[in-house]
Short mmCIF file of C-alpha atoms in Angstrom, two decimals:
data_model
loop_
_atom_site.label_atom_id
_atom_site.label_comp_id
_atom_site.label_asym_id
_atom_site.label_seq_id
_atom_site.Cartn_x
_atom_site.Cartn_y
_atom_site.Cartn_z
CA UNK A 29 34.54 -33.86 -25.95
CA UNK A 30 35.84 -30.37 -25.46
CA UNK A 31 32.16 -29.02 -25.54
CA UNK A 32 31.04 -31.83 -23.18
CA UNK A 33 33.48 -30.53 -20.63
CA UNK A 34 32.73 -26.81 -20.61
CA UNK A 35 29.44 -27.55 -20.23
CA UNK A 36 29.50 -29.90 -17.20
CA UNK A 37 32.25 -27.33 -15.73
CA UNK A 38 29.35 -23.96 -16.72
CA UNK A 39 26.79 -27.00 -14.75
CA UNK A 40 29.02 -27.35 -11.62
CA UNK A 41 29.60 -23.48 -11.52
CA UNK A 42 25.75 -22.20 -11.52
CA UNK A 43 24.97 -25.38 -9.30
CA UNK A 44 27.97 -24.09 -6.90
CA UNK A 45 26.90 -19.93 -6.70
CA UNK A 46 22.87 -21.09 -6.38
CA UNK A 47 24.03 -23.01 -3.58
CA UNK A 48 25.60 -20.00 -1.85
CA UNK A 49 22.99 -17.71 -2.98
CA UNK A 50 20.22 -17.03 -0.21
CA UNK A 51 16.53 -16.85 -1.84
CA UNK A 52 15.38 -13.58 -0.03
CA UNK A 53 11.54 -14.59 2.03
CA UNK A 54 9.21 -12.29 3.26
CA UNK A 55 6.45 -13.60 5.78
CA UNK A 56 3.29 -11.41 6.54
CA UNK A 57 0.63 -11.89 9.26
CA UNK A 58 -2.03 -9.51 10.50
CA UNK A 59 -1.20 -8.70 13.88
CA UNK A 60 2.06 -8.80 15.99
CA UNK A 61 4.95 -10.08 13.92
CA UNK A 62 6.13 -12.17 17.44
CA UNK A 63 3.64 -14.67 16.17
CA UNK A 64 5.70 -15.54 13.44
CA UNK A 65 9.10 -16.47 15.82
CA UNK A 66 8.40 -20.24 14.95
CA UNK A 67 9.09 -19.79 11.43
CA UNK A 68 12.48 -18.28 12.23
CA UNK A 69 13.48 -21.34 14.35
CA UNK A 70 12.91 -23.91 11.68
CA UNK A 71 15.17 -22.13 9.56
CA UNK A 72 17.86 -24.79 10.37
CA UNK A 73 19.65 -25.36 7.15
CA UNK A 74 17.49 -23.56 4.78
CA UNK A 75 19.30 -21.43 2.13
CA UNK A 76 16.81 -18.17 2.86
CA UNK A 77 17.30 -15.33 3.67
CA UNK A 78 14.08 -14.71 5.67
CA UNK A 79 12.30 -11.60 6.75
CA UNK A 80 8.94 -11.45 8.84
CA UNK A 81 6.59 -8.52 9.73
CA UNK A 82 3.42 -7.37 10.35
CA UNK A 83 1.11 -6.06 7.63
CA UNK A 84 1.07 -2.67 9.42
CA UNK A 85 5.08 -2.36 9.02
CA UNK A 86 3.53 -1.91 5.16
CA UNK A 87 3.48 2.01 3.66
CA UNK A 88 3.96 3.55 0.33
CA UNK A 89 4.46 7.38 -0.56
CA UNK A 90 3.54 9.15 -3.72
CA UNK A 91 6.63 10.12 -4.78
CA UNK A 92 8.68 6.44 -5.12
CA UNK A 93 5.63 4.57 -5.31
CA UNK A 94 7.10 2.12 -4.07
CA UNK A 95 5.68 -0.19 -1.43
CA UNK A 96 8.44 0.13 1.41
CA UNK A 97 8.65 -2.65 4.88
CA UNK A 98 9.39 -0.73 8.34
CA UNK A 99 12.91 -0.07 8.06
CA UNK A 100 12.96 1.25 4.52
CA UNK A 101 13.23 -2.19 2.91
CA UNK A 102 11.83 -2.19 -0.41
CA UNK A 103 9.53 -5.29 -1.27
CA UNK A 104 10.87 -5.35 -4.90
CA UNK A 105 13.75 -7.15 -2.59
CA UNK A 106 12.10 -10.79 -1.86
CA UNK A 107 11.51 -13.03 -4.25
CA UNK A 108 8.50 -14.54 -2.54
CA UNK A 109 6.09 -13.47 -0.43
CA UNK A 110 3.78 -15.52 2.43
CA UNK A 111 0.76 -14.18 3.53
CA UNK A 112 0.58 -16.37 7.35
CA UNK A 113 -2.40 -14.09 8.37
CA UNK A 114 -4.72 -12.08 6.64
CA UNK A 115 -7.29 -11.09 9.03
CA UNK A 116 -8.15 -7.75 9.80
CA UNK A 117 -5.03 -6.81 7.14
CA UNK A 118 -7.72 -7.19 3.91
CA UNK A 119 -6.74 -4.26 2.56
CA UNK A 120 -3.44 -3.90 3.18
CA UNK A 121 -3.04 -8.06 1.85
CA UNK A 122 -4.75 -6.52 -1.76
CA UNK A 123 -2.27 -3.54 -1.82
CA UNK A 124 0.42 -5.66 -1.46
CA UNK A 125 -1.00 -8.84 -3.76
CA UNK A 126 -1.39 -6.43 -6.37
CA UNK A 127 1.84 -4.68 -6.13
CA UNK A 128 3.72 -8.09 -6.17
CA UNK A 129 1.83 -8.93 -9.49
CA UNK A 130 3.23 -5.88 -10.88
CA UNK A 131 6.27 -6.53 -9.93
CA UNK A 132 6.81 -10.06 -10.91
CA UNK A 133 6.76 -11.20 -7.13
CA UNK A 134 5.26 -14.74 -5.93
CA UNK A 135 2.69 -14.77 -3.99
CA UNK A 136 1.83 -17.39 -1.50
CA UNK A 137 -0.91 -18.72 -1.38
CA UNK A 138 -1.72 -17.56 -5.03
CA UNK A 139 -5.72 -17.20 -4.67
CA UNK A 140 -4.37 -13.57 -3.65
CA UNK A 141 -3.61 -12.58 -6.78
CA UNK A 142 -6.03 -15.19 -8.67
CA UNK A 143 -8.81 -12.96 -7.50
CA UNK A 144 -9.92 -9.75 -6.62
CA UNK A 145 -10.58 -9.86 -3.13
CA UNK A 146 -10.53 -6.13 -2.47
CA UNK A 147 -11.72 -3.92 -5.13
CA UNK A 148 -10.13 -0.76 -5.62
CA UNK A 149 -13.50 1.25 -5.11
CA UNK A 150 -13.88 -0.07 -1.83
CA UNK A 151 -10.04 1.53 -0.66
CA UNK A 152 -8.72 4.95 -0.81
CA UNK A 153 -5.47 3.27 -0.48
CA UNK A 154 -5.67 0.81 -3.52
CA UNK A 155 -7.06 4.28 -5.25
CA UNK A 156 -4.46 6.65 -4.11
CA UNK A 157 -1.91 4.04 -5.30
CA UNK A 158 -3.24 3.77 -9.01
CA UNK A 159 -3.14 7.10 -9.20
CA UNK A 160 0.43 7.51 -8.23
CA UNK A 161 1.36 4.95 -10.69
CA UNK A 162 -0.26 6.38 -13.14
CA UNK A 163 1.32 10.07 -12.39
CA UNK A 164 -1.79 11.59 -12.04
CA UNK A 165 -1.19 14.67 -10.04
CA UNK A 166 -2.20 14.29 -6.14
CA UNK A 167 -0.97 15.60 -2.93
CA UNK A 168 1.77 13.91 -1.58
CA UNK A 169 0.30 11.13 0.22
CA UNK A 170 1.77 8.56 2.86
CA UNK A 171 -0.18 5.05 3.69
CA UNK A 172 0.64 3.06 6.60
CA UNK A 173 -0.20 2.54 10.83
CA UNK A 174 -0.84 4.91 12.80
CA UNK A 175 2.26 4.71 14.67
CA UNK A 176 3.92 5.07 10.88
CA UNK A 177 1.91 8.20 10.13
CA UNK A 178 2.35 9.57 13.49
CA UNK A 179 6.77 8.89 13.25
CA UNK A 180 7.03 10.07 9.40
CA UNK A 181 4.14 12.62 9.00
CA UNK A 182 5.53 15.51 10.64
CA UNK A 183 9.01 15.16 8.84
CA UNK A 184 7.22 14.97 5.40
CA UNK A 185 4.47 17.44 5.45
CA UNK A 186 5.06 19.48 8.39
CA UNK A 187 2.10 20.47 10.14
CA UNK A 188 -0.82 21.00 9.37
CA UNK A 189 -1.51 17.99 7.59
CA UNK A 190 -4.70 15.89 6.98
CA UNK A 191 -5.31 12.42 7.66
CA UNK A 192 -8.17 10.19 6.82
CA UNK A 193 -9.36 7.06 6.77
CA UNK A 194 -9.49 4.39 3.93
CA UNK A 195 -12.46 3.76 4.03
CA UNK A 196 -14.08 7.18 5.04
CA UNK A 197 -16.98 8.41 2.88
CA UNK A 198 -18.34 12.41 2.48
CA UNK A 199 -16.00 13.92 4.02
CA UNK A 200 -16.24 11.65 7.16
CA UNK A 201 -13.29 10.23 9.08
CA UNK A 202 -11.04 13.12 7.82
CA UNK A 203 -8.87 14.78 10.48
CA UNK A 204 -5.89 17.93 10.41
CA UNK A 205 -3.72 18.03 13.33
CA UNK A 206 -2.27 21.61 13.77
CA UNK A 207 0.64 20.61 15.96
CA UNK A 208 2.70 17.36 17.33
CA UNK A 209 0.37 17.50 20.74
CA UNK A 210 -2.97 17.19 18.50
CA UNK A 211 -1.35 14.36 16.20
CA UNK A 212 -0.43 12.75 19.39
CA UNK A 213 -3.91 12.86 20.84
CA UNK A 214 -5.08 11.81 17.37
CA UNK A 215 -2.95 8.98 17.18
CA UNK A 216 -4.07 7.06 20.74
CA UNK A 217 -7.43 7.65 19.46
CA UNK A 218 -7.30 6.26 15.35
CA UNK A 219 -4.84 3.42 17.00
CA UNK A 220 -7.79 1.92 18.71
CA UNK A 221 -9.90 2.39 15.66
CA UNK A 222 -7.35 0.60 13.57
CA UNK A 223 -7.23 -2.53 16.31
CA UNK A 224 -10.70 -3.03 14.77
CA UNK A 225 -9.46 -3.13 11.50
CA UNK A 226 -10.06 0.86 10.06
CA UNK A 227 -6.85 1.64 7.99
CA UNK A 228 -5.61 5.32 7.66
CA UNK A 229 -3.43 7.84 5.23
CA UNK A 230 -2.10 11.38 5.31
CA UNK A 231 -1.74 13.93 3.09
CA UNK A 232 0.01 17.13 2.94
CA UNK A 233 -2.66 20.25 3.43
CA UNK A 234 -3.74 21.92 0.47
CA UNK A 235 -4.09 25.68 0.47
CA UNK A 236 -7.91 25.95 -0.89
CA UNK A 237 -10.85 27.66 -0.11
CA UNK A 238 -13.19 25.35 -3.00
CA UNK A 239 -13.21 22.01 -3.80
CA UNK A 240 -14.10 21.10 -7.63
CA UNK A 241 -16.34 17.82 -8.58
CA UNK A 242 -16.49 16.44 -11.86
CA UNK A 243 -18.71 13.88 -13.06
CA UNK A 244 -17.56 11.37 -15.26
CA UNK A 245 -20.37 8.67 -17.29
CA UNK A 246 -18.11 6.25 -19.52
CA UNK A 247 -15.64 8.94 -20.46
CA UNK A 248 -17.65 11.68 -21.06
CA UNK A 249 -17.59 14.62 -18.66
CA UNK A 250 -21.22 15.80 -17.44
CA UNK A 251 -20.51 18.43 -15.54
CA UNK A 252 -18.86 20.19 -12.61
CA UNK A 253 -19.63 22.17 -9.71
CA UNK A 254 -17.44 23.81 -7.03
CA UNK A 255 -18.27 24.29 -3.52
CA UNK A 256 -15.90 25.53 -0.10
CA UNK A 257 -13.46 23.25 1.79
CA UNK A 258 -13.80 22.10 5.11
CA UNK A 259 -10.77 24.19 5.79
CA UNK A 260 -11.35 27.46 4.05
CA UNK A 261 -12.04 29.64 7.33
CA UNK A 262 -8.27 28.53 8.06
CA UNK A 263 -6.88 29.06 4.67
CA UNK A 264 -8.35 32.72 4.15
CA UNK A 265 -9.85 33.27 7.73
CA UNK A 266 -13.04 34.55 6.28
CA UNK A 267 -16.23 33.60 6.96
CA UNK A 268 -18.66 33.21 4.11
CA UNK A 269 -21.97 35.44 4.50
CA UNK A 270 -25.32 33.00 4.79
CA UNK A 271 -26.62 34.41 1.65
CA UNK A 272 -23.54 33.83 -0.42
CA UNK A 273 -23.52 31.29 -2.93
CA UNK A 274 -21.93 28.08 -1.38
CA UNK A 275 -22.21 25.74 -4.43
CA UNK A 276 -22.10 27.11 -8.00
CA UNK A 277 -21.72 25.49 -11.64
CA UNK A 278 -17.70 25.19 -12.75
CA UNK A 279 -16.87 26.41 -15.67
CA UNK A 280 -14.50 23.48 -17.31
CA UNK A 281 -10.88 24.55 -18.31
CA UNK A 282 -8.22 22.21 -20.46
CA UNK A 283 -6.42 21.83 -17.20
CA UNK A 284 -9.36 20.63 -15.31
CA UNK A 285 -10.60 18.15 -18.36
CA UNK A 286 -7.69 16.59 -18.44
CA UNK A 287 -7.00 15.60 -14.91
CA UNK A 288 -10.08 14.50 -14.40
CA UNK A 289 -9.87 11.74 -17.18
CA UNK A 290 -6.42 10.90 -16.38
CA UNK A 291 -7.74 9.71 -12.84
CA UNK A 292 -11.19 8.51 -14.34
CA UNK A 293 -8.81 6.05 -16.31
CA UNK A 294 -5.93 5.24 -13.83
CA UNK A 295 -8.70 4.21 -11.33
CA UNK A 296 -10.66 2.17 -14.21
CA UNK A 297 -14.27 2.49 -13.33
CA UNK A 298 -17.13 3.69 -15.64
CA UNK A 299 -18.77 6.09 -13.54
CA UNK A 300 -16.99 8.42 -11.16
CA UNK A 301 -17.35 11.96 -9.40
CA UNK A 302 -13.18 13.28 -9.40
CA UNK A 303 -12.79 15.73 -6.49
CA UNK A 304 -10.10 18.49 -7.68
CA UNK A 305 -8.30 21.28 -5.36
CA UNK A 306 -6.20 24.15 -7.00
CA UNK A 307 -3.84 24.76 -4.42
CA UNK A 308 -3.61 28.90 -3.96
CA UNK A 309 -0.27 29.39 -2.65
CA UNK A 310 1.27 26.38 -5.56
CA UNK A 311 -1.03 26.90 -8.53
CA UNK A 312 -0.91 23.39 -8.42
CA UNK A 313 -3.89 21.49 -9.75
CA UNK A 314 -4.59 18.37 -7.76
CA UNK A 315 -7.21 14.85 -7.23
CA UNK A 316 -7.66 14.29 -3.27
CA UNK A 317 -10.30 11.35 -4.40
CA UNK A 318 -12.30 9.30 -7.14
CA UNK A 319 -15.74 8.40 -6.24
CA UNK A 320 -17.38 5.07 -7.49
CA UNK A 321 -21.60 5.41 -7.44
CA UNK A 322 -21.44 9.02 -7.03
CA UNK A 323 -24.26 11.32 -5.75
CA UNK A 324 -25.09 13.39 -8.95
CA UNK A 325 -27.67 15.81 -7.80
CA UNK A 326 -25.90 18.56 -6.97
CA UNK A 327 -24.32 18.43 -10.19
CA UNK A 328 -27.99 17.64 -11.87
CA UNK A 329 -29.42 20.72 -10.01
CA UNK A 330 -27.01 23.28 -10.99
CA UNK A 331 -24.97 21.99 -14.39
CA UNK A 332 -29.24 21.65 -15.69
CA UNK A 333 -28.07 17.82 -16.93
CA UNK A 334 -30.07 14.93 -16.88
CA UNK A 335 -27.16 12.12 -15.19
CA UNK A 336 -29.73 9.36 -14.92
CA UNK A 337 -30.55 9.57 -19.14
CA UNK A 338 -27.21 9.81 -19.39
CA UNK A 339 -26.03 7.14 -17.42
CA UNK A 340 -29.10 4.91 -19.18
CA UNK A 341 -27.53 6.21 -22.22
CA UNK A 342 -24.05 4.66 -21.46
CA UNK A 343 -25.44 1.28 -20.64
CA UNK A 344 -27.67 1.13 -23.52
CA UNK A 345 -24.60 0.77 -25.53
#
């Protein structure tokens, strides 16, 4: 009898602080969050505690790696999240439905984290994160708008710093504003690019003259070559002569093996070119990007290796 008691009186207790306790909501649409209003007036009587925003209020930086809602709200915070509108947001929706399966949040509706509806070759930012979380070493990196990048970027890098776009590919779509008046110019022009649907990060400025590829076939390293920045005149101010040697075989260090696998694997494809910088003020040894379906003959031209035997070799077995 005494048992029956406490237990009905333990029942009436949860039942009582549930009650009181607000689930926490978050609603995300692609576009202006004002779309979402009607959702906050049939709130009536609802025990939720309910947040709505826009897909670009989304960013992440590479040193919490966490993702982060405009206002420095943490999405680790709601228990469930709606995706209204997807849209134009594709890649930003994947960052996030893959960041709430890691982190044990519910995702409405669920076919965003049933499926793979953006994969991670296809998005520096999806590639950038995976490497964060899996500590590989990479310049610290912000992802969000424009209007994000262009608020927080000066505070966190100071100028200059570089940013590019998602889905940017040899060395396109990469831009370095020198001072607040070129990121401001910058910014009215990538905000109408991102209107029809480009995404964009930044990243601090590495100190570099040369810019290190590896290439990668099922875990075995190839090769490597290393050939000058698009920055080095501002780095070092010097000029290369015509007739000096622009591209040249790299000769592969510890340092440089193991980086390069650590991102080969955090990223998870089979074949991969790993771009490396050594920054030359830091020392620091760093991965600005992992290539899926690389171009190899560079790399075949000067590292004397024959990538498509090799490659046949791999998928032989």
């Amino acid at each position: 009898m005494v048992f029956w008691l406490a237990q009905k009186l333990i029942k009436k207790i949860l039942e009582k602080l549930n009650g009181t306790k607000m689930k926490k909501i978050l609603i995300l649409t692609s576009g202006k969050k004002s779309k979402l209003r009607s959702f906050k007036l049939s709130l009536r009587d609802l025990k939720i505690d309910l947040t709505t925003a826009s897909f670009d209020d989304i960013y992440f930086d590479s040193n919490s790696r966490d993702l982060m809602l405009k206002g420095e709200i943490k999405l680790t915070d709601f228990k469930v999240i709606y995706f209204r509108l997807v849209g134009k947001s594709l890649e930003t929706a994947s960052l996030v439905a893959e960041y709430a399966k890691k982190k044990w949040i519910k995702i409405i509706d669920k076919i965003y984290t049933k499926s793979q509806v953006f994969p991670i070759t296809q998005s520096k930012a999806l590639e950038m994160k995976a490497l964060a979380d899996a500590k590989v070493s990479i310049p610290k990196t912000f992802f969000g708008s424009v209007a994000e990048i262009t608020k927080k970027g000066p505070t966190m890098f100071n100028f200059p710093f570089v940013i590019k776009s998602t889905s940017g590919r040899k060395g396109r779509e990469v831009y370095s504003p020198q001072n607040i008046k070129e990121l401001r110019e910058l910014s009215k022009v990538l905000s109408d690019e991102e209107k029809s649907g480009k995404s964009f990060f930044a990243q601090e400025f590495i100190n570099c003259t040369k810019r290190i590829r590896v290439l990668i076939v099922g875990g075995k390293i190839l090769g490597a070559i290393s050939q000058g920045t698009k920055w080095r005149k501002r780095v070092s101010g010097y000029v290369p002569d015509e007739n000096e040697k622009k591209i040249e075989k790299f000769g592969m260090s510890k340092i440089i093996e193991k980086l390069s696998l650590a991102a080969f694997y955090a990223v998870g494809i089979d074949i991969a070119g790993i771009d490396i910088l050594i920054d030359e003020v830091t020392g620091k040894y760093l991965v600005i990007e992992v290539n899926a379906a690389p171009s190899w003959k560079l790399i075949k031209k000067y590292c004397k290796i024959n990538v498509e035997y090799e490659i046949l070799k791999f998928v032989s077995k």
